[in-house]
């Protein structure tokens, strides 16, 4: 089966992230996650602890522990470190977590990012290829999915549209995620789907830009100084105040955790926010691009 990786790129996978509007961060069942969860459960029982007793020791909720043990959630780095220490696991849990990461293929990298998105407190996105999936209209999404080879069946196309639009509930989820989007002007001027789809898209972008937790900036067509020439990327801050990044290309994608790489991406995003039009000027440009009703 072929599905979207993040916003508009596609890749061959065997499973995808489930849309969980609760923000719980759980994913579809995965045999590797289930095996890891069974290992944590075994070490917990070896230590003579219930989930309720382990929770205060590692400062995680019973619900979180249960989700990990049932294979419904990827463990965070802090969770792995704390259970490794408190359960005296001889390094086994940490090794298993590292192997879990290495075994993830393309779709699982994206599934990990989709999970991180749902638990984010900050999400920054720079795009130069297409409008980010979190901001797409249904018509724009359908055009993208319909026109990029290999062409999907009607059933696959519908499933992808539903999945992509379902993620947009994050924009209005409470507590709010602080969103920042920087989009190249050329992405709008391309008129993907035609003039009517583009006008609807611009109206939608203007509406999203009015949300109290969303900053939408347009990078003007003429930009002599530009910090984003290496391509699009995303950054997010987790509930644990850790940062992760995401980089995507043709049929590839990876989540980035290395602190040095994250520092570089944060520096670039800071520059992009200065170089792009501010939100008010961006809204004005969008209205000019839209033209008369």
mmCIF file of N, CA, C and O in Angstrom, residues 138-208:
data_model
loop_
_atom_site.group_PDB
_atom_site.id
_atom_site.type_symbol
_atom_site.label_atom_id
_atom_site.label_comp_id
_atom_site.label_asym_id
_atom_site.label_seq_id
_atom_site.Cartn_x
_atom_site.Cartn_y
_atom_site.Cartn_z
ATOM 1 N N UNK A 138 -9.403 20.384 1.673
ATOM 2 C CA UNK A 138 -9.702 19.062 1.117
ATOM 3 C C UNK A 138 -9.433 19.026 -0.384
ATOM 4 O O UNK A 138 -8.837 18.063 -0.895
ATOM 5 N N UNK A 139 -9.820 20.091 -1.101
ATOM 6 C CA UNK A 139 -9.616 20.114 -2.550
ATOM 7 C C UNK A 139 -8.133 20.123 -2.901
ATOM 8 O O UNK A 139 -7.699 19.446 -3.842
ATOM 9 N N UNK A 140 -7.339 20.889 -2.148
ATOM 10 C CA UNK A 140 -5.896 20.932 -2.393
ATOM 11 C C UNK A 140 -5.276 19.571 -2.117
ATOM 12 O O UNK A 140 -4.457 19.069 -2.887
ATOM 13 N N UNK A 141 -5.671 18.950 -1.012
ATOM 14 C CA UNK A 141 -5.141 17.633 -0.666
ATOM 15 C C UNK A 141 -5.497 16.600 -1.735
ATOM 16 O O UNK A 141 -4.660 15.786 -2.137
ATOM 17 N N UNK A 142 -6.743 16.632 -2.199
ATOM 18 C CA UNK A 142 -7.153 15.675 -3.217
ATOM 19 C C UNK A 142 -6.345 15.856 -4.500
ATOM 20 O O UNK A 142 -5.971 14.873 -5.161
ATOM 21 N N UNK A 143 -6.068 17.089 -4.869
ATOM 22 C CA UNK A 143 -5.280 17.342 -6.076
ATOM 23 C C UNK A 143 -3.884 16.767 -5.935
ATOM 24 O O UNK A 143 -3.373 16.102 -6.841
ATOM 25 N N UNK A 144 -3.246 17.025 -4.813
ATOM 26 C CA UNK A 144 -1.910 16.486 -4.586
ATOM 27 C C UNK A 144 -1.902 14.966 -4.636
ATOM 28 O O UNK A 144 -1.043 14.350 -5.276
ATOM 29 N N UNK A 145 -2.816 14.353 -3.955
ATOM 30 C CA UNK A 145 -2.850 12.888 -3.873
ATOM 31 C C UNK A 145 -3.194 12.273 -5.230
ATOM 32 O O UNK A 145 -2.637 11.247 -5.623
ATOM 33 N N UNK A 146 -4.056 12.931 -5.975
ATOM 34 C CA UNK A 146 -4.527 12.397 -7.255
ATOM 35 C C UNK A 146 -3.458 12.471 -8.343
ATOM 36 O O UNK A 146 -3.375 11.585 -9.205
ATOM 37 N N UNK A 147 -2.619 13.508 -8.303
ATOM 38 C CA UNK A 147 -1.766 13.800 -9.453
ATOM 39 C C UNK A 147 -0.324 13.318 -9.340
ATOM 40 O O UNK A 147 0.440 13.455 -10.288
ATOM 41 N N UNK A 148 0.082 12.783 -8.190
ATOM 42 C CA UNK A 148 1.472 12.367 -8.018
ATOM 43 C C UNK A 148 1.586 10.860 -8.236
ATOM 44 O O UNK A 148 0.987 10.087 -7.495
ATOM 45 N N UNK A 149 2.347 10.426 -9.256
ATOM 46 C CA UNK A 149 2.496 8.982 -9.504
ATOM 47 C C UNK A 149 3.230 8.294 -8.364
ATOM 48 O O UNK A 149 4.048 8.928 -7.682
ATOM 49 N N UNK A 150 2.998 6.994 -8.143
ATOM 50 C CA UNK A 150 1.994 6.160 -8.826
ATOM 51 C C UNK A 150 0.581 6.536 -8.393
ATOM 52 O O UNK A 150 0.332 6.768 -7.210
ATOM 53 N N UNK A 151 -0.317 6.621 -9.349
ATOM 54 C CA UNK A 151 -1.659 7.100 -9.066
ATOM 55 C C UNK A 151 -2.399 6.118 -8.164
ATOM 56 O O UNK A 151 -2.360 4.908 -8.376
ATOM 57 N N UNK A 152 -3.082 6.638 -7.145
ATOM 58 C CA UNK A 152 -3.765 5.763 -6.181
ATOM 59 C C UNK A 152 -5.114 5.294 -6.686
ATOM 60 O O UNK A 152 -5.711 5.901 -7.587
ATOM 61 N N UNK A 153 -5.618 4.239 -6.100
ATOM 62 C CA UNK A 153 -6.997 3.839 -6.341
ATOM 63 C C UNK A 153 -7.906 4.843 -5.639
ATOM 64 O O UNK A 153 -7.473 5.556 -4.729
ATOM 65 N N UNK A 154 -9.169 4.921 -6.024
ATOM 66 C CA UNK A 154 -10.091 5.833 -5.334
ATOM 67 C C UNK A 154 -10.168 5.563 -3.836
ATOM 68 O O UNK A 154 -10.257 6.502 -3.034
ATOM 69 N N UNK A 155 -10.105 4.290 -3.449
ATOM 70 C CA UNK A 155 -10.181 3.954 -2.031
ATOM 71 C C UNK A 155 -8.952 4.446 -1.276
ATOM 72 O O UNK A 155 -9.052 5.001 -0.174
ATOM 73 N N UNK A 156 -7.762 4.235 -1.864
ATOM 74 C CA UNK A 156 -6.534 4.698 -1.228
ATOM 75 C C UNK A 156 -6.506 6.221 -1.134
ATOM 76 O O UNK A 156 -6.105 6.788 -0.120
ATOM 77 N N UNK A 157 -6.941 6.880 -2.210
ATOM 78 C CA UNK A 157 -6.951 8.345 -2.218
ATOM 79 C C UNK A 157 -7.849 8.881 -1.107
ATOM 80 O O UNK A 157 -7.477 9.821 -0.393
ATOM 81 N N UNK A 158 -9.017 8.285 -0.961
ATOM 82 C CA UNK A 158 -9.954 8.741 0.072
ATOM 83 C C UNK A 158 -9.366 8.538 1.463
ATOM 84 O O UNK A 158 -9.481 9.406 2.338
ATOM 85 N N UNK A 159 -8.719 7.400 1.675
ATOM 86 C CA UNK A 159 -8.125 7.127 2.982
ATOM 87 C C UNK A 159 -7.043 8.141 3.315
ATOM 88 O O UNK A 159 -6.936 8.600 4.451
ATOM 89 N N UNK A 160 -6.257 8.529 2.315
ATOM 90 C CA UNK A 160 -5.188 9.501 2.559
ATOM 91 C C UNK A 160 -5.740 10.891 2.852
ATOM 92 O O UNK A 160 -5.219 11.614 3.701
ATOM 93 N N UNK A 161 -6.784 11.265 2.134
ATOM 94 C CA UNK A 161 -7.404 12.571 2.390
ATOM 95 C C UNK A 161 -7.943 12.627 3.812
ATOM 96 O O UNK A 161 -7.717 13.598 4.546
ATOM 97 N N UNK A 162 -8.659 11.593 4.217
ATOM 98 C CA UNK A 162 -9.236 11.553 5.565
ATOM 99 C C UNK A 162 -8.130 11.633 6.606
ATOM 100 O O UNK A 162 -8.226 12.360 7.599
ATOM 101 N N UNK A 163 -7.053 10.895 6.394
ATOM 102 C CA UNK A 163 -5.958 10.877 7.366
ATOM 103 C C UNK A 163 -5.293 12.249 7.465
ATOM 104 O O UNK A 163 -4.993 12.741 8.535
ATOM 105 N N UNK A 164 -5.065 12.855 6.308
ATOM 106 C CA UNK A 164 -4.382 14.153 6.315
ATOM 107 C C UNK A 164 -5.241 15.222 6.976
ATOM 108 O O UNK A 164 -4.754 16.011 7.790
ATOM 109 N N UNK A 165 -6.513 15.275 6.625
ATOM 110 C CA UNK A 165 -7.387 16.290 7.214
ATOM 111 C C UNK A 165 -7.615 16.029 8.697
ATOM 112 O O UNK A 165 -7.797 16.965 9.479
ATOM 113 N N UNK A 166 -7.586 14.761 9.094
ATOM 114 C CA UNK A 166 -7.779 14.443 10.499
ATOM 115 C C UNK A 166 -6.693 15.022 11.386
ATOM 116 O O UNK A 166 -6.951 15.380 12.540
ATOM 117 N N UNK A 167 -5.487 15.119 10.862
ATOM 118 C CA UNK A 167 -4.385 15.684 11.649
ATOM 119 C C UNK A 167 -4.627 17.149 11.999
ATOM 120 O O UNK A 167 -4.059 17.670 12.955
ATOM 121 N N UNK A 168 -5.459 17.824 11.225
ATOM 122 C CA UNK A 168 -5.640 19.259 11.417
ATOM 123 C C UNK A 168 -6.362 19.609 12.706
ATOM 124 O O UNK A 168 -6.382 20.779 13.108
ATOM 125 N N UNK A 169 -6.932 18.629 13.366
ATOM 126 C CA UNK A 169 -7.537 18.883 14.679
ATOM 127 C C UNK A 169 -6.491 19.393 15.670
ATOM 128 O O UNK A 169 -6.835 20.045 16.658
ATOM 129 N N UNK A 170 -5.215 19.123 15.395
ATOM 130 C CA UNK A 170 -4.142 19.609 16.267
ATOM 131 C C UNK A 170 -4.118 21.133 16.344
ATOM 132 O O UNK A 170 -3.702 21.705 17.352
ATOM 133 N N UNK A 171 -4.569 21.805 15.288
ATOM 134 C CA UNK A 171 -4.543 23.268 15.275
ATOM 135 C C UNK A 171 -5.425 23.871 16.367
ATOM 136 O O UNK A 171 -5.138 24.953 16.873
ATOM 137 N N UNK A 172 -6.463 23.151 16.719
ATOM 138 C CA UNK A 172 -7.432 23.676 17.697
ATOM 139 C C UNK A 172 -7.465 22.856 18.981
ATOM 140 O O UNK A 172 -8.326 23.068 19.820
ATOM 141 N N UNK A 173 -6.532 21.946 19.123
ATOM 142 C CA UNK A 173 -6.477 21.127 20.328
ATOM 143 C C UNK A 173 -6.087 21.962 21.537
ATOM 144 O O UNK A 173 -5.315 22.912 21.419
ATOM 145 N N UNK A 174 -6.660 21.664 22.679
ATOM 146 C CA UNK A 174 -6.248 22.317 23.917
ATOM 147 C C UNK A 174 -5.666 21.278 24.860
ATOM 148 O O UNK A 174 -6.167 20.151 24.929
ATOM 149 N N UNK A 175 -4.606 21.644 25.586
ATOM 150 C CA UNK A 175 -3.906 22.920 25.532
ATOM 151 C C UNK A 175 -3.293 23.168 24.153
ATOM 152 O O UNK A 175 -2.885 22.225 23.479
ATOM 153 N N UNK A 176 -3.224 24.443 23.774
ATOM 154 C CA UNK A 176 -2.778 24.811 22.445
ATOM 155 C C UNK A 176 -1.346 24.374 22.172
ATOM 156 O O UNK A 176 -0.482 24.430 23.046
ATOM 157 N N UNK A 177 -1.122 23.960 20.931
ATOM 158 C CA UNK A 177 0.235 23.843 20.406
ATOM 159 C C UNK A 177 0.581 25.198 19.788
ATOM 160 O O UNK A 177 -0.245 25.800 19.106
ATOM 161 N N UNK A 178 1.794 25.694 20.028
ATOM 162 C CA UNK A 178 2.248 26.942 19.409
ATOM 163 C C UNK A 178 2.813 26.610 18.021
ATOM 164 O O UNK A 178 3.874 25.996 17.902
ATOM 165 N N UNK A 179 2.078 26.997 16.972
ATOM 166 C CA UNK A 179 2.463 26.682 15.600
ATOM 167 C C UNK A 179 3.133 27.883 14.931
ATOM 168 O O UNK A 179 2.699 29.026 15.088
ATOM 169 N N UNK A 180 4.161 27.600 14.161
ATOM 170 C CA UNK A 180 4.759 28.573 13.265
ATOM 171 C C UNK A 180 4.940 27.908 11.906
ATOM 172 O O UNK A 180 5.509 26.813 11.823
ATOM 173 N N UNK A 181 4.429 28.547 10.860
ATOM 174 C CA UNK A 181 4.569 28.043 9.495
ATOM 175 C C UNK A 181 5.238 29.114 8.637
ATOM 176 O O UNK A 181 4.831 30.289 8.674
ATOM 177 N N UNK A 182 6.219 28.724 7.875
ATOM 178 C CA UNK A 182 6.846 29.595 6.877
ATOM 179 C C UNK A 182 6.712 28.902 5.526
ATOM 180 O O UNK A 182 7.212 27.783 5.350
ATOM 181 N N UNK A 183 6.030 29.540 4.602
ATOM 182 C CA UNK A 183 5.733 28.937 3.304
ATOM 183 C C UNK A 183 6.260 29.856 2.197
ATOM 184 O O UNK A 183 6.074 31.075 2.251
ATOM 185 N N UNK A 184 6.876 29.262 1.195
ATOM 186 C CA UNK A 184 7.362 30.040 0.061
ATOM 187 C C UNK A 184 6.197 30.584 -0.761
ATOM 188 O O UNK A 184 5.212 29.888 -1.011
ATOM 189 N N UNK A 185 6.318 31.831 -1.196
ATOM 190 C CA UNK A 185 5.288 32.457 -2.023
ATOM 191 C C UNK A 185 5.010 31.647 -3.280
ATOM 192 O O UNK A 185 3.864 31.519 -3.723
ATOM 193 N N UNK A 186 6.061 31.068 -3.866
ATOM 194 C CA UNK A 186 5.909 30.306 -5.105
ATOM 195 C C UNK A 186 4.968 29.123 -4.939
ATOM 196 O O UNK A 186 4.317 28.694 -5.899
ATOM 197 N N UNK A 187 4.869 28.580 -3.718
ATOM 198 C CA UNK A 187 3.977 27.452 -3.462
ATOM 199 C C UNK A 187 2.523 27.859 -3.713
ATOM 200 O O UNK A 187 1.734 27.084 -4.268
ATOM 201 N N UNK A 188 2.175 29.077 -3.329
ATOM 202 C CA UNK A 188 0.810 29.580 -3.551
ATOM 203 C C UNK A 188 0.613 29.935 -5.020
ATOM 204 O O UNK A 188 -0.423 29.615 -5.625
ATOM 205 N N UNK A 189 1.609 30.574 -5.613
ATOM 206 C CA UNK A 189 1.490 31.039 -6.996
ATOM 207 C C UNK A 189 1.460 29.894 -8.000
ATOM 208 O O UNK A 189 1.046 30.092 -9.145
ATOM 209 N N UNK A 190 1.858 28.711 -7.595
ATOM 210 C CA UNK A 190 1.812 27.561 -8.496
ATOM 211 C C UNK A 190 0.378 27.223 -8.876
ATOM 212 O O UNK A 190 0.127 26.594 -9.899
ATOM 213 N N UNK A 191 -0.577 27.577 -8.018
ATOM 214 C CA UNK A 191 -2.002 27.326 -8.256
ATOM 215 C C UNK A 191 -2.298 25.833 -8.430
ATOM 216 O O UNK A 191 -3.012 25.424 -9.345
ATOM 217 N N UNK A 192 -1.765 25.042 -7.528
ATOM 218 C CA UNK A 192 -2.052 23.612 -7.546
ATOM 219 C C UNK A 192 -3.566 23.375 -7.494
ATOM 220 O O UNK A 192 -4.233 23.852 -6.580
ATOM 221 N N UNK A 193 -4.086 22.677 -8.477
ATOM 222 C CA UNK A 193 -5.524 22.421 -8.547
ATOM 223 C C UNK A 193 -6.298 23.461 -9.317
ATOM 224 O O UNK A 193 -7.496 23.286 -9.563
ATOM 225 N N UNK A 194 -5.662 24.575 -9.683
ATOM 226 C CA UNK A 194 -6.322 25.609 -10.457
ATOM 227 C C UNK A 194 -6.715 26.821 -9.621
ATOM 228 O O UNK A 194 -6.569 26.838 -8.392
ATOM 229 N N UNK A 195 -7.244 27.866 -10.283
ATOM 230 C CA UNK A 195 -7.562 29.133 -9.594
ATOM 231 C C UNK A 195 -8.575 28.996 -8.462
ATOM 232 O O UNK A 195 -8.408 29.595 -7.404
ATOM 233 N N UNK A 196 -9.639 28.212 -8.667
ATOM 234 C CA UNK A 196 -10.666 28.104 -7.633
ATOM 235 C C UNK A 196 -10.128 27.387 -6.386
ATOM 236 O O UNK A 196 -10.389 27.812 -5.246
ATOM 237 N N UNK A 197 -9.382 26.325 -6.595
ATOM 238 C CA UNK A 197 -8.777 25.613 -5.469
ATOM 239 C C UNK A 197 -7.811 26.538 -4.732
ATOM 240 O O UNK A 197 -7.747 26.543 -3.493
ATOM 241 N N UNK A 198 -7.094 27.354 -5.487
ATOM 242 C CA UNK A 198 -6.112 28.260 -4.878
ATOM 243 C C UNK A 198 -6.797 29.352 -4.066
ATOM 244 O O UNK A 198 -6.345 29.698 -2.966
ATOM 245 N N UNK A 199 -7.899 29.906 -4.595
ATOM 246 C CA UNK A 199 -8.616 30.936 -3.833
ATOM 247 C C UNK A 199 -9.166 30.359 -2.530
ATOM 248 O O UNK A 199 -9.091 30.989 -1.472
ATOM 249 N N UNK A 200 -9.726 29.159 -2.606
ATOM 250 C CA UNK A 200 -10.227 28.515 -1.386
ATOM 251 C C UNK A 200 -9.082 28.258 -0.410
ATOM 252 O O UNK A 200 -9.221 28.452 0.801
ATOM 253 N N UNK A 201 -7.946 27.835 -0.938
ATOM 254 C CA UNK A 201 -6.781 27.576 -0.101
ATOM 255 C C UNK A 201 -6.321 28.852 0.605
ATOM 256 O O UNK A 201 -6.042 28.842 1.810
ATOM 257 N N UNK A 202 -6.268 29.955 -0.137
ATOM 258 C CA UNK A 202 -5.829 31.217 0.464
ATOM 259 C C UNK A 202 -6.790 31.660 1.562
ATOM 260 O O UNK A 202 -6.364 32.106 2.635
ATOM 261 N N UNK A 203 -8.093 31.534 1.311
ATOM 262 C CA UNK A 203 -9.058 31.872 2.358
ATOM 263 C C UNK A 203 -8.828 31.018 3.600
ATOM 264 O O UNK A 203 -8.903 31.505 4.740
ATOM 265 N N UNK A 204 -8.531 29.738 3.377
ATOM 266 C CA UNK A 204 -8.283 28.828 4.499
ATOM 267 C C UNK A 204 -7.013 29.236 5.247
ATOM 268 O O UNK A 204 -6.990 29.235 6.495
ATOM 269 N N UNK A 205 -5.970 29.587 4.522
ATOM 270 C CA UNK A 205 -4.719 30.009 5.160
ATOM 271 C C UNK A 205 -4.933 31.277 5.981
ATOM 272 O O UNK A 205 -4.404 31.409 7.092
ATOM 273 N N UNK A 206 -5.698 32.210 5.443
ATOM 274 C CA UNK A 206 -5.982 33.449 6.184
ATOM 275 C C UNK A 206 -6.738 33.126 7.479
ATOM 276 O O UNK A 206 -6.465 33.719 8.529
ATOM 277 N N UNK A 207 -7.671 32.185 7.390
ATOM 278 C CA UNK A 207 -8.410 31.798 8.595
ATOM 279 C C UNK A 207 -7.506 31.129 9.621
ATOM 280 O O UNK A 207 -7.592 31.407 10.821
ATOM 281 N N UNK A 208 -6.634 30.257 9.164
ATOM 282 C CA UNK A 208 -5.691 29.600 10.087
ATOM 283 C C UNK A 208 -4.764 30.620 10.727
ATOM 284 O O UNK A 208 -4.428 30.513 11.912
#
